[in-house]
Coordinates of C-alpha atoms in Angstrom, one line a residue:
Chain A
M1 CA -14.4 87.1 -12.4
L2 CA -16.2 83.9 -12.2
K3 CA -13.6 82.5 -9.9
Y4 CA -13.9 85.5 -7.6
T5 CA -17.7 85.3 -7.5
L6 CA -17.5 81.6 -6.7
R7 CA -15.0 82.2 -4.0
R8 CA -17.2 84.9 -2.4
I9 CA -20.2 82.7 -2.4
L10 CA -18.2 79.9 -0.9
G11 CA -16.8 82.3 1.7
M12 CA -20.3 83.2 2.7
I13 CA -21.1 79.7 3.8
P14 CA -19.0 79.6 7.0
M15 CA -20.4 83.1 7.8
L16 CA -24.0 81.8 7.4
F17 CA -23.1 78.8 9.5
L18 CA -21.8 81.0 12.3
V19 CA -24.8 83.3 12.2
S20 CA -27.1 80.4 12.3
I21 CA -25.3 79.1 15.4
V22 CA -25.7 82.5 17.1
V23 CA -29.4 82.6 16.2
F24 CA -29.9 79.0 17.4
F25 CA -28.3 79.8 20.8
L26 CA -30.3 83.0 21.1
A27 CA -33.4 81.0 20.4
K28 CA -32.4 78.5 23.1
A29 CA -31.8 81.4 25.5
M30 CA -35.3 82.7 24.9
P31 CA -38.0 81.6 27.3
G32 CA -40.3 78.8 26.3
D33 CA -40.1 76.7 23.1
S34 CA -38.9 79.2 20.6
L35 CA -37.7 76.9 17.9
S36 CA -40.8 74.9 17.0
G37 CA -43.6 76.6 18.7
E38 CA -45.4 73.3 19.3
I39 CA -45.6 73.7 23.1
D40 CA -48.7 75.6 24.0
P41 CA -47.4 78.4 26.3
T42 CA -50.8 78.8 28.0
N43 CA -50.7 75.2 29.3
T44 CA -48.5 75.3 32.4
N45 CA -49.0 71.7 33.5
P46 CA -45.5 70.5 34.1
E47 CA -46.3 66.9 33.0
Y48 CA -47.6 68.3 29.6
I49 CA -44.4 70.4 29.2
A50 CA -42.1 67.5 30.1
E51 CA -43.9 65.2 27.7
M52 CA -43.8 67.7 24.8
R53 CA -40.2 68.5 25.5
E54 CA -39.4 64.8 25.2
K55 CA -41.4 64.4 22.1
L56 CA -39.9 67.4 20.4
G57 CA -36.4 66.2 21.2
Y58 CA -35.4 68.9 23.7
N59 CA -33.6 66.3 25.8
D60 CA -31.3 65.4 22.8
P61 CA -27.7 66.7 22.7
V62 CA -27.5 70.3 21.5
Y63 CA -25.8 69.5 18.2
V64 CA -28.6 67.1 17.3
Q65 CA -31.1 69.8 18.1
Y66 CA -29.1 72.3 16.0
Y67 CA -28.9 69.9 13.1
R68 CA -32.6 69.3 13.2
W69 CA -33.4 73.0 13.3
V70 CA -31.1 73.9 10.5
T71 CA -32.4 71.1 8.2
D72 CA -36.0 72.0 9.0
F73 CA -35.2 75.7 8.4
M74 CA -33.6 75.1 5.0
S75 CA -36.5 73.0 3.9
G76 CA -38.8 75.9 4.7
D77 CA -40.2 74.6 8.0
F78 CA -39.8 77.7 10.3
G79 CA -41.8 76.2 13.2
K80 CA -45.2 77.2 14.4
S81 CA -46.3 80.6 15.6
T82 CA -47.6 80.4 19.1
R83 CA -49.8 83.4 18.6
Y84 CA -51.5 82.7 15.3
K85 CA -51.4 78.9 15.6
M86 CA -50.1 78.6 12.0
P87 CA -46.8 77.8 10.4
V88 CA -44.4 80.8 10.6
A89 CA -43.5 80.3 7.0
E90 CA -47.1 81.0 6.0
L91 CA -47.3 84.0 8.3
I92 CA -44.1 85.4 6.8
G93 CA -45.3 84.6 3.3
E94 CA -48.4 86.7 4.0
K95 CA -46.5 89.8 5.0
L96 CA -43.4 89.5 2.8
P97 CA -45.0 90.9 -0.4
N98 CA -45.9 94.1 1.5
T99 CA -42.3 94.6 2.6
I100 CA -40.9 93.8 -0.8
F101 CA -43.3 96.3 -2.4
L102 CA -42.2 98.9 0.1
A103 CA -38.5 98.2 -0.4
L104 CA -38.8 98.3 -4.2
T105 CA -40.8 101.5 -4.2
S106 CA -38.2 103.0 -1.9
L107 CA -35.4 102.0 -4.1
L108 CA -37.2 103.4 -7.2
I109 CA -37.8 106.8 -5.4
T110 CA -34.2 106.8 -4.2
Y111 CA -32.7 106.3 -7.6
V112 CA -35.0 108.7 -9.5
L113 CA -34.5 111.5 -7.0
A114 CA -30.8 110.9 -6.4
F115 CA -30.3 110.9 -10.2
A116 CA -32.2 114.1 -10.9
M117 CA -30.7 116.0 -8.0
G118 CA -27.2 114.6 -8.3
M119 CA -27.0 115.4 -12.0
Y120 CA -28.3 118.9 -11.5
S121 CA -25.9 119.6 -8.6
G122 CA -23.0 118.0 -10.4
R123 CA -23.5 120.1 -13.5
K124 CA -24.1 123.3 -11.7
P125 CA -22.0 123.2 -8.5
Y126 CA -21.9 126.1 -6.1
T127 CA -25.2 127.6 -7.4
V128 CA -28.3 128.3 -5.4
G129 CA -29.9 125.1 -6.5
D130 CA -26.9 123.1 -5.6
N131 CA -26.8 124.6 -2.1
L132 CA -30.5 123.9 -1.6
I133 CA -29.9 120.3 -2.6
A134 CA -26.9 120.1 -0.3
G135 CA -29.1 121.4 2.6
F136 CA -31.6 118.7 1.9
N137 CA -28.8 116.1 1.8
Y138 CA -27.5 117.2 5.1
A139 CA -30.9 117.0 6.7
G140 CA -31.5 113.6 5.1
I141 CA -28.3 112.2 6.5
A142 CA -28.4 113.8 9.9
I143 CA -32.1 113.6 10.9
P144 CA -33.0 110.2 12.3
S145 CA -35.5 108.3 10.1
F146 CA -38.1 107.9 12.9
V147 CA -38.1 111.6 13.7
A148 CA -38.6 112.4 10.0
G149 CA -41.2 109.7 9.8
V150 CA -43.2 111.1 12.7
F151 CA -43.1 114.6 11.2
A152 CA -44.1 113.2 7.8
V153 CA -47.2 111.5 9.2
Y154 CA -48.1 114.6 11.2
F155 CA -47.8 117.0 8.2
F156 CA -48.6 115.0 5.1
A157 CA -51.1 112.6 6.6
F158 CA -52.9 114.5 9.3
K159 CA -52.5 118.2 8.5
L160 CA -52.5 118.1 4.7
N161 CA -54.4 114.8 4.2
W162 CA -52.4 113.9 1.2
F163 CA -51.5 110.4 2.3
P164 CA -53.1 107.8 4.6
F165 CA -51.4 107.5 8.0
A166 CA -51.6 103.7 8.3
G167 CA -52.1 100.4 6.6
S168 CA -51.0 99.2 3.2
V169 CA -54.4 99.4 1.3
D170 CA -58.0 100.5 1.8
I171 CA -60.0 97.6 3.2
E172 CA -63.1 98.0 1.2
I173 CA -61.5 97.8 -2.2
D174 CA -61.6 94.5 -4.1
K175 CA -58.3 92.8 -4.8
G176 CA -56.8 92.9 -8.3
T177 CA -58.6 96.1 -9.6
I178 CA -56.8 99.2 -10.8
D179 CA -58.2 101.0 -7.8
Y180 CA -56.6 98.4 -5.5
W181 CA -53.2 99.0 -6.9
M182 CA -53.6 102.8 -6.9
S183 CA -54.6 102.5 -3.2
R184 CA -51.5 100.4 -2.5
I185 CA -49.3 102.9 -4.2
H186 CA -50.9 105.7 -2.4
H187 CA -50.3 104.0 0.9
V188 CA -46.7 103.1 0.2
M189 CA -45.4 106.5 -1.1
L190 CA -44.8 108.2 2.2
P191 CA -43.2 105.3 4.0
A192 CA -41.1 104.5 1.0
F193 CA -39.8 108.1 0.8
V194 CA -38.9 108.2 4.5
L195 CA -37.3 104.8 4.2
G196 CA -35.2 105.9 1.2
M197 CA -34.4 109.4 2.5
F198 CA -31.0 108.5 3.9
S199 CA -29.8 106.7 0.8
T200 CA -31.3 109.4 -1.5
A201 CA -29.2 112.0 0.3
S202 CA -26.0 110.0 0.3
Y203 CA -26.4 109.0 -3.3
T204 CA -27.1 112.5 -4.5
Q205 CA -24.0 113.8 -2.6
F206 CA -21.9 111.0 -4.0
L207 CA -23.1 111.5 -7.6
R208 CA -22.5 115.2 -7.4
N209 CA -19.0 114.9 -6.1
D210 CA -18.2 112.2 -8.6
L211 CA -19.5 114.3 -11.5
I212 CA -17.5 117.3 -10.4
E213 CA -14.3 115.2 -10.0
N214 CA -14.8 113.4 -13.4
S215 CA -15.5 116.6 -15.2
R216 CA -11.9 117.7 -14.6
K217 CA -10.4 114.6 -16.2
D218 CA -8.5 114.5 -19.4
F219 CA -11.0 112.6 -21.4
V220 CA -13.5 115.4 -20.8
R221 CA -11.0 118.0 -22.1
T222 CA -10.4 115.9 -25.1
A223 CA -14.1 115.6 -25.8
L224 CA -14.6 119.3 -25.4
A225 CA -11.7 120.0 -27.7
K226 CA -13.2 117.7 -30.4
G227 CA -16.4 119.8 -30.1
T228 CA -18.6 117.3 -28.4
P229 CA -21.7 119.1 -27.1
L230 CA -21.6 119.6 -23.3
G231 CA -24.8 117.8 -22.7
K232 CA -23.5 114.7 -24.4
I233 CA -20.3 114.8 -22.5
Y234 CA -22.2 114.9 -19.2
N235 CA -24.9 112.3 -20.2
V236 CA -22.6 109.8 -21.9
H237 CA -19.0 110.3 -21.1
I238 CA -19.0 111.3 -17.5
L239 CA -22.2 109.6 -16.3
R240 CA -20.9 106.2 -17.4
N241 CA -18.0 106.6 -15.0
S242 CA -20.0 108.0 -12.2
I243 CA -22.7 105.4 -12.3
I244 CA -20.4 102.6 -11.5
P245 CA -20.0 103.2 -7.8
L246 CA -23.8 103.8 -7.5
V247 CA -24.6 100.4 -8.7
T248 CA -22.5 98.8 -6.0
F249 CA -24.5 100.5 -3.4
L250 CA -27.5 98.4 -4.3
G251 CA -26.2 95.5 -2.2
F252 CA -25.6 97.6 0.9
D253 CA -29.1 99.0 0.3
I254 CA -30.6 95.5 0.8
A255 CA -28.9 95.3 4.1
A256 CA -29.9 98.8 5.1
L257 CA -33.6 98.3 4.1
V258 CA -33.8 95.4 6.6
G259 CA -33.2 97.6 9.6
G260 CA -35.0 100.6 8.1
A261 CA -38.1 98.6 7.3
I262 CA -38.6 97.8 11.0
I263 CA -38.7 101.4 12.1
T264 CA -40.6 102.7 9.0
E265 CA -43.3 100.0 9.2
K266 CA -43.8 100.8 12.8
I267 CA -44.3 104.5 12.2
F268 CA -46.7 104.0 9.4
T269 CA -48.3 100.9 10.8
Y270 CA -47.5 99.2 7.5
P271 CA -48.2 95.5 7.8
G272 CA -44.9 94.0 6.7
I273 CA -42.2 91.8 8.1
G274 CA -40.8 94.6 10.4
L275 CA -44.2 95.1 12.0
L276 CA -44.7 91.4 12.3
F277 CA -41.3 91.1 14.0
L278 CA -42.1 93.9 16.6
D279 CA -45.6 92.5 17.3
S280 CA -44.2 89.0 17.7
V281 CA -41.6 90.2 20.2
N282 CA -44.3 92.1 22.1
N283 CA -46.6 89.0 22.1
R284 CA -43.8 86.6 23.1
D285 CA -44.3 84.8 19.8
Y286 CA -40.7 83.6 19.9
P287 CA -40.7 81.1 17.0
T288 CA -41.8 83.9 14.7
V289 CA -39.1 86.2 16.1
M290 CA -36.3 83.7 15.6
A291 CA -37.4 82.8 12.1
I292 CA -37.5 86.5 11.1
T293 CA -34.1 87.1 12.8
M294 CA -32.5 84.3 10.8
M295 CA -34.2 85.4 7.6
L296 CA -33.1 89.0 8.0
S297 CA -29.5 88.0 9.0
A298 CA -29.3 85.9 5.8
M299 CA -30.6 88.8 3.8
V300 CA -27.9 91.2 5.2
L301 CA -25.2 88.6 4.3
I302 CA -26.6 88.2 0.8
G303 CA -26.8 92.0 0.4
N304 CA -23.2 92.4 1.3
L305 CA -22.3 89.6 -1.1
I306 CA -24.2 91.2 -4.0
A307 CA -22.4 94.5 -3.2
D308 CA -19.0 92.7 -3.4
I309 CA -19.8 90.9 -6.6
L310 CA -21.3 93.9 -8.4
Y311 CA -18.2 95.9 -7.4
G312 CA -16.1 93.5 -9.3
I313 CA -18.4 93.2 -12.3
V314 CA -19.1 96.9 -13.0
D315 CA -15.6 98.2 -12.7
P316 CA -13.0 96.1 -14.5
R317 CA -10.3 98.4 -13.2
I318 CA -10.7 96.7 -9.8
R319 CA -8.7 93.6 -9.8
L320 CA -9.7 91.2 -7.1
G321 CA -7.1 88.4 -7.3
Chain R
M1 CA -16.5 115.4 25.9
T2 CA -14.2 114.6 23.1
T3 CA -14.3 118.1 21.8
N4 CA -12.3 119.4 24.8
A5 CA -9.2 117.6 23.5
A6 CA -9.2 120.0 20.6
T7 CA -10.4 123.1 22.2
G8 CA -8.7 123.4 25.5
A9 CA -5.3 121.9 25.0
V10 CA -2.8 124.7 24.5
K11 CA -2.7 128.1 26.3
R12 CA 0.7 129.5 25.2
P13 CA 0.9 132.3 22.7
E14 CA 1.8 131.0 19.2
K15 CA 5.5 130.4 19.0
S16 CA 5.7 127.6 16.6
S17 CA 2.2 126.2 16.4
S18 CA 1.8 122.6 17.3
P19 CA -0.6 120.5 15.2
W20 CA -3.1 120.7 18.1
A21 CA -2.9 124.5 18.2
I22 CA -3.4 124.7 14.5
A23 CA -6.4 122.4 14.8
R24 CA -7.8 124.5 17.6
R25 CA -7.5 127.7 15.7
K26 CA -9.2 126.2 12.7
F27 CA -12.0 124.9 14.8
L28 CA -12.5 128.2 16.6
R29 CA -12.8 129.9 13.3
N30 CA -15.5 127.5 12.1
K31 CA -18.7 129.4 13.0
L32 CA -21.1 126.5 12.5
A33 CA -19.0 124.1 14.6
M34 CA -18.5 126.7 17.3
A35 CA -22.3 127.5 17.4
S36 CA -23.0 123.7 17.6
T37 CA -20.4 123.3 20.5
V38 CA -22.1 126.1 22.4
F39 CA -25.5 124.6 21.9
L40 CA -24.4 121.1 22.9
I41 CA -22.7 122.4 26.0
L42 CA -25.9 124.3 26.9
V43 CA -27.9 121.1 26.5
I44 CA -25.5 119.1 28.6
I45 CA -25.5 121.8 31.4
L46 CA -29.3 122.1 31.3
T47 CA -29.8 118.3 31.6
L48 CA -27.2 118.0 34.4
L49 CA -29.0 120.8 36.3
A50 CA -32.4 119.1 35.9
P51 CA -32.9 118.3 39.6
F52 CA -32.3 122.0 40.4
L53 CA -34.3 123.5 37.6
A54 CA -37.3 121.2 37.8
P55 CA -38.9 122.7 40.9
H56 CA -38.8 126.2 39.3
L57 CA -40.1 125.1 36.0
S58 CA -43.2 123.2 36.9
P59 CA -45.6 122.7 39.9
I60 CA -45.2 118.9 39.5
P61 CA -41.4 118.2 39.3
D62 CA -42.0 114.4 39.8
I63 CA -41.1 112.7 36.5
T64 CA -42.7 109.3 37.1
K65 CA -45.8 109.9 39.2
V66 CA -49.1 109.7 37.3
N67 CA -51.5 112.7 37.8
I68 CA -54.9 111.8 36.6
S69 CA -56.2 115.3 37.2
K70 CA -53.6 116.9 34.9
M71 CA -53.6 114.6 31.8
S72 CA -52.7 116.1 28.4
I73 CA -52.8 119.8 29.3
A74 CA -51.7 122.1 26.4
P75 CA -48.8 124.4 27.1
N76 CA -49.7 127.3 29.5
G77 CA -48.1 129.4 32.2
D78 CA -47.8 126.6 34.7
H79 CA -46.5 124.0 32.2
L80 CA -44.4 125.6 29.6
L81 CA -44.6 122.7 27.3
G82 CA -47.8 121.2 28.7
T83 CA -48.2 117.7 30.3
D84 CA -48.2 114.3 28.7
K85 CA -50.9 111.6 28.8
S86 CA -50.0 110.6 32.4
G87 CA -50.1 114.2 33.6
R88 CA -46.4 114.6 33.9
D89 CA -44.7 117.9 32.9
V90 CA -43.1 117.7 29.5
M91 CA -40.4 120.3 30.1
T92 CA -39.2 118.5 33.3
R93 CA -39.2 115.1 31.5
L94 CA -37.3 116.6 28.6
L95 CA -34.5 117.7 31.0
Y96 CA -34.4 114.4 32.8
G97 CA -34.8 112.5 29.5
G98 CA -31.7 114.2 28.1
R99 CA -29.6 112.9 30.9
I100 CA -30.5 109.3 30.0
S101 CA -30.2 109.7 26.2
L102 CA -26.9 111.5 26.5
L103 CA -25.6 109.0 29.1
V104 CA -26.5 106.0 27.0
G105 CA -25.0 107.7 23.9
A106 CA -21.8 108.6 25.8
S107 CA -21.3 105.2 27.6
A108 CA -22.0 103.2 24.5
T109 CA -19.5 105.4 22.5
A110 CA -16.9 104.8 25.2
I111 CA -17.4 101.0 24.9
V112 CA -17.3 101.1 21.1
V113 CA -14.2 103.3 21.0
V114 CA -12.2 101.2 23.5
L115 CA -13.2 97.9 21.9
G116 CA -12.7 99.2 18.3
T117 CA -9.3 100.7 19.1
I118 CA -8.0 97.6 20.8
V119 CA -9.1 95.2 18.1
G120 CA -8.1 97.6 15.3
S121 CA -4.7 98.4 16.6
V122 CA -3.8 94.9 17.6
A123 CA -4.9 93.6 14.2
G124 CA -3.1 96.3 12.3
F125 CA 0.1 96.1 14.4
F126 CA 0.6 92.3 14.4
G127 CA -0.8 91.6 11.0
G128 CA -0.7 88.1 9.6
A129 CA -2.9 85.4 11.3
V130 CA -3.9 87.7 14.2
D131 CA -5.1 90.3 11.7
S132 CA -7.1 87.9 9.5
L133 CA -8.7 86.2 12.6
L134 CA -9.7 89.6 14.2
M135 CA -10.9 91.0 10.9
R136 CA -13.0 88.0 10.1
F137 CA -14.5 88.3 13.5
T138 CA -15.2 92.0 12.8
D139 CA -16.9 91.1 9.5
F140 CA -19.0 88.6 11.5
V141 CA -20.1 91.3 14.0
L142 CA -20.8 93.8 11.2
N143 CA -22.9 91.3 9.4
F144 CA -25.6 91.2 12.0
P145 CA -28.7 93.3 11.4
F146 CA -28.1 95.7 14.3
L147 CA -31.7 96.6 15.2
V148 CA -33.0 93.0 15.1
F149 CA -30.2 91.7 17.3
V150 CA -30.4 94.5 19.8
I151 CA -34.1 93.8 20.2
V152 CA -33.6 90.0 20.5
L153 CA -30.7 90.4 23.0
N154 CA -32.7 92.9 25.0
T155 CA -35.6 90.5 25.2
I156 CA -33.4 87.7 26.5
L157 CA -31.4 89.8 29.0
F158 CA -34.4 91.8 30.2
G159 CA -35.0 91.2 33.9
I160 CA -31.6 89.6 34.4
V161 CA -29.6 92.8 34.3
D162 CA -30.7 96.4 35.0
G163 CA -32.5 97.6 31.8
L164 CA -30.4 100.7 31.1
W165 CA -27.1 98.9 31.3
V166 CA -28.3 96.0 29.1
L167 CA -29.1 98.6 26.4
I168 CA -25.7 100.3 26.7
L169 CA -23.8 97.0 26.7
V170 CA -25.8 95.6 23.8
I171 CA -25.4 98.7 21.6
G172 CA -21.7 98.9 22.5
L173 CA -21.0 95.3 21.8
L174 CA -22.7 95.3 18.4
S175 CA -21.3 98.6 17.0
W176 CA -17.5 98.5 17.4
G177 CA -16.8 97.0 13.9
G178 CA -16.6 100.2 12.0
V179 CA -14.1 101.8 14.4
A180 CA -11.9 98.6 14.4
R181 CA -11.7 98.7 10.6
I182 CA -10.7 102.4 10.5
V183 CA -8.2 102.2 13.3
R184 CA -6.7 99.1 11.7
S185 CA -6.2 100.8 8.3
K186 CA -4.6 103.8 10.0
V187 CA -2.3 101.7 12.1
L188 CA -1.3 99.6 9.0
A189 CA -0.2 102.8 7.3
E190 CA 1.4 104.3 10.4
K191 CA 3.5 101.3 11.3
E192 CA 5.5 101.5 8.1
N193 CA 7.3 104.6 9.5
E194 CA 10.9 104.3 10.5
Y195 CA 10.3 105.5 14.1
V196 CA 8.2 102.5 14.7
L197 CA 10.9 100.2 13.3
A198 CA 13.4 102.0 15.5
A199 CA 11.2 101.5 18.5
I200 CA 10.8 97.8 17.8
S201 CA 14.5 97.3 17.1
I202 CA 15.6 98.6 20.5
G203 CA 13.2 96.1 22.0
T204 CA 10.2 98.1 22.9
P205 CA 7.4 95.7 23.9
P206 CA 4.4 95.7 21.4
A207 CA 1.9 97.1 23.9
K208 CA 4.2 100.1 24.4
V209 CA 4.7 100.7 20.7
I210 CA 1.0 100.7 20.2
I211 CA 0.1 102.9 23.1
K212 CA 3.0 105.4 23.0
H213 CA 3.9 105.5 19.3
L214 CA 1.0 104.4 17.1
L215 CA -2.2 105.5 19.0
P216 CA -1.1 109.2 19.4
N217 CA -0.8 109.3 15.6
V218 CA -4.2 107.9 14.9
L219 CA -5.8 109.8 17.7
S220 CA -7.2 112.5 15.5
T221 CA -9.1 109.9 13.5
I222 CA -10.4 108.3 16.7
I223 CA -11.6 111.7 18.0
V224 CA -13.5 112.4 14.8
Q225 CA -15.0 108.9 14.7
S226 CA -16.1 109.0 18.3
T227 CA -17.9 112.3 17.8
L228 CA -19.8 111.0 14.8
L229 CA -20.5 107.7 16.7
F230 CA -21.8 109.7 19.7
A231 CA -24.5 111.1 17.4
S232 CA -25.4 107.8 15.8
L233 CA -25.6 106.0 19.1
I234 CA -27.9 108.6 20.5
V235 CA -30.0 107.9 17.4
A236 CA -29.8 104.2 18.3
E237 CA -31.0 104.8 21.8
T238 CA -33.9 107.1 20.8
G239 CA -34.9 104.8 17.9
L240 CA -35.0 101.7 20.1
S241 CA -36.8 103.5 22.8
Y242 CA -39.3 104.8 20.2
L243 CA -39.9 101.2 19.2
G244 CA -40.4 100.2 22.8
F245 CA -37.2 98.2 23.2
G246 CA -34.8 100.7 24.5
V247 CA -34.6 102.4 27.9
P248 CA -37.2 100.9 30.4
Q249 CA -40.5 102.7 29.9
E250 CA -40.7 104.2 33.4
T251 CA -37.4 106.0 32.9
P252 CA -37.9 109.1 30.8
S253 CA -35.6 109.4 27.8
W254 CA -36.0 111.4 24.6
G255 CA -36.9 108.2 22.7
N256 CA -39.4 107.1 25.3
M257 CA -41.1 110.5 25.2
L258 CA -41.2 110.4 21.4
A259 CA -42.8 106.9 21.7
F260 CA -46.1 108.7 22.7
A261 CA -46.3 109.6 19.0
N262 CA -47.2 105.9 18.4
E263 CA -50.7 106.8 19.5
P264 CA -52.5 108.4 16.6
D265 CA -54.5 110.8 18.8
V266 CA -51.3 112.1 20.4
L267 CA -49.6 112.4 17.1
Q268 CA -52.5 114.2 15.5
G269 CA -54.0 116.3 18.2
K270 CA -51.4 116.8 21.0
P271 CA -48.2 117.8 19.3
W272 CA -46.8 119.4 22.4
I273 CA -46.2 115.9 23.8
W274 CA -44.0 114.5 21.0
M275 CA -42.7 117.5 19.2
P276 CA -40.3 118.8 21.9
P277 CA -38.3 115.5 22.1
A278 CA -38.4 115.2 18.3
L279 CA -37.0 118.7 17.9
V280 CA -34.4 118.3 20.7
I281 CA -33.2 115.0 19.3
T282 CA -32.8 116.5 15.8
A283 CA -31.0 119.6 17.1
T284 CA -28.7 117.6 19.2
I285 CA -27.8 115.2 16.5
L286 CA -27.3 118.0 14.0
S287 CA -25.0 119.9 16.3
I288 CA -22.9 116.9 17.2
N289 CA -22.6 116.1 13.4
F290 CA -21.5 119.7 12.8
I291 CA -18.9 119.4 15.5
G292 CA -17.7 116.2 14.0
E293 CA -17.4 117.7 10.6
G294 CA -15.6 120.7 12.1
L295 CA -13.2 118.5 14.0
K296 CA -12.5 116.5 10.8
D297 CA -11.7 119.7 9.0
A298 CA -9.6 121.1 11.8
L299 CA -7.6 117.9 12.3
N300 CA -6.9 117.4 8.6
P301 CA -3.6 119.0 7.9
K302 CA -4.4 119.3 4.2
S303 CA -7.5 121.4 4.7
Q304 CA -7.0 125.1 4.1
R305 CA -9.6 126.7 6.3

């Protein structure tokens, strides 16, 4: 197992290298100075630009520039935002907690809902309740998240006034108080639900089918014959087997949350990394764009890696030579 | 449309049913899939007829011109679905927008299916070093966060190539990984059959073995996949346009129309502007998914229905 994990981690390095090269050349293809952000885009004096380019090493060979960028990036220097005139790392650090909070809440909602609904459907398949849940699942998988999000804002924020329609916290509340956290939770609920809708639906469906399949297995019949109560069979014997694949989805979730957060944060004007990314593209703040691109790409890679490793850990039946 | 392959293939009365005839019969009996097919064909016909229908539907059939005197009118007799913030008829734009959204979805699907099938079948057929090289490359492409890269690529290419085709190309080039993997696994299983060995042993060139022997046998998988892809690539277009990085803003598309919902006053008080595209997108996606599920069921020889 350890050998496999190490091999997967080592296998990620060339992938990370390739991705960083792609991001680097995309950054070079972008207009202006999108790697460091030191050149003031409003100053169009050709002498100034030429001087700055020389100073920042833009006339060096490409591989030297790449090496400099990568080493800077790994030491946490993501360049300087042309819009906010501050280091991109600081800018990201400001918004990242919001996105992480959103993602974690979304995961929590997903797992709680999927568990409750999946367990119910799996125990009572082909009943009215199961069919209702199946209908919800189909909608959750087929309806695009931005359509669902727009409708959610319209009904739950504007018509029913249950949730705020924008932001991550009320402005007038002091930081650190209980009210502050309540307000944050209040703000994050709706976007988190929309963000997790797709995974909730697919997990529920998965858990249901797995429960039904496992309930026909021999060990269940043995347990029944021994006189084990049905509730215990479901909650202990079957669930333990069905939960395995669900755990491995966690890694893919990290990757999916990356893309999902961009759309969800836009719909709910939730100030996180996704919204920062979109605003930066719109304001031609290319150093920020490229830093976020690199960061999100790395996160997808890490997410897939976690999925692979968890897959091996939780199910010893899977032998990965 | 990919559906036609299954629905319109055989006309003879049933002597001994071919697999396609069986699939067609199963599909025709699937009410949900049939209703969805009818709906989708209706949508396609309506959008194709947009230039002919527009003059009858609204007094201002122009889809790009701004009319300051007719801004944000609620639905009435003149404008069945009202007008948007620039005074353009929503119904007319919905029809024209459907053309763009469906065109982007269909073209990107075509790119994805062709690329994915070529990569997948070559990797599966040759195996060995070719296989591992191609599959590593596929992993590499699948590892990019799709949305982020489409937006970045779109920003770079914008202005160099015509906006609509940039979008189609970028979506297509970033999405073929899944199809390649599926086709590869099917080809891997299929090539173990003796008829493939026989074909190779009499000296059939690899290209011919792949095209004449292997692909027809994985075609049903490709058909189902491309249907489901069509739906998800329409979602990709509308989602990107909603974010403002899809189809150029002056061209109406369902996503561009939905983007009006980004303004709180439109979202809250003028639902006739954003609700029609939102509902049409949902209905179209749902119907394509139902068709896909129906096809999957019909083409699966093990299913009983």
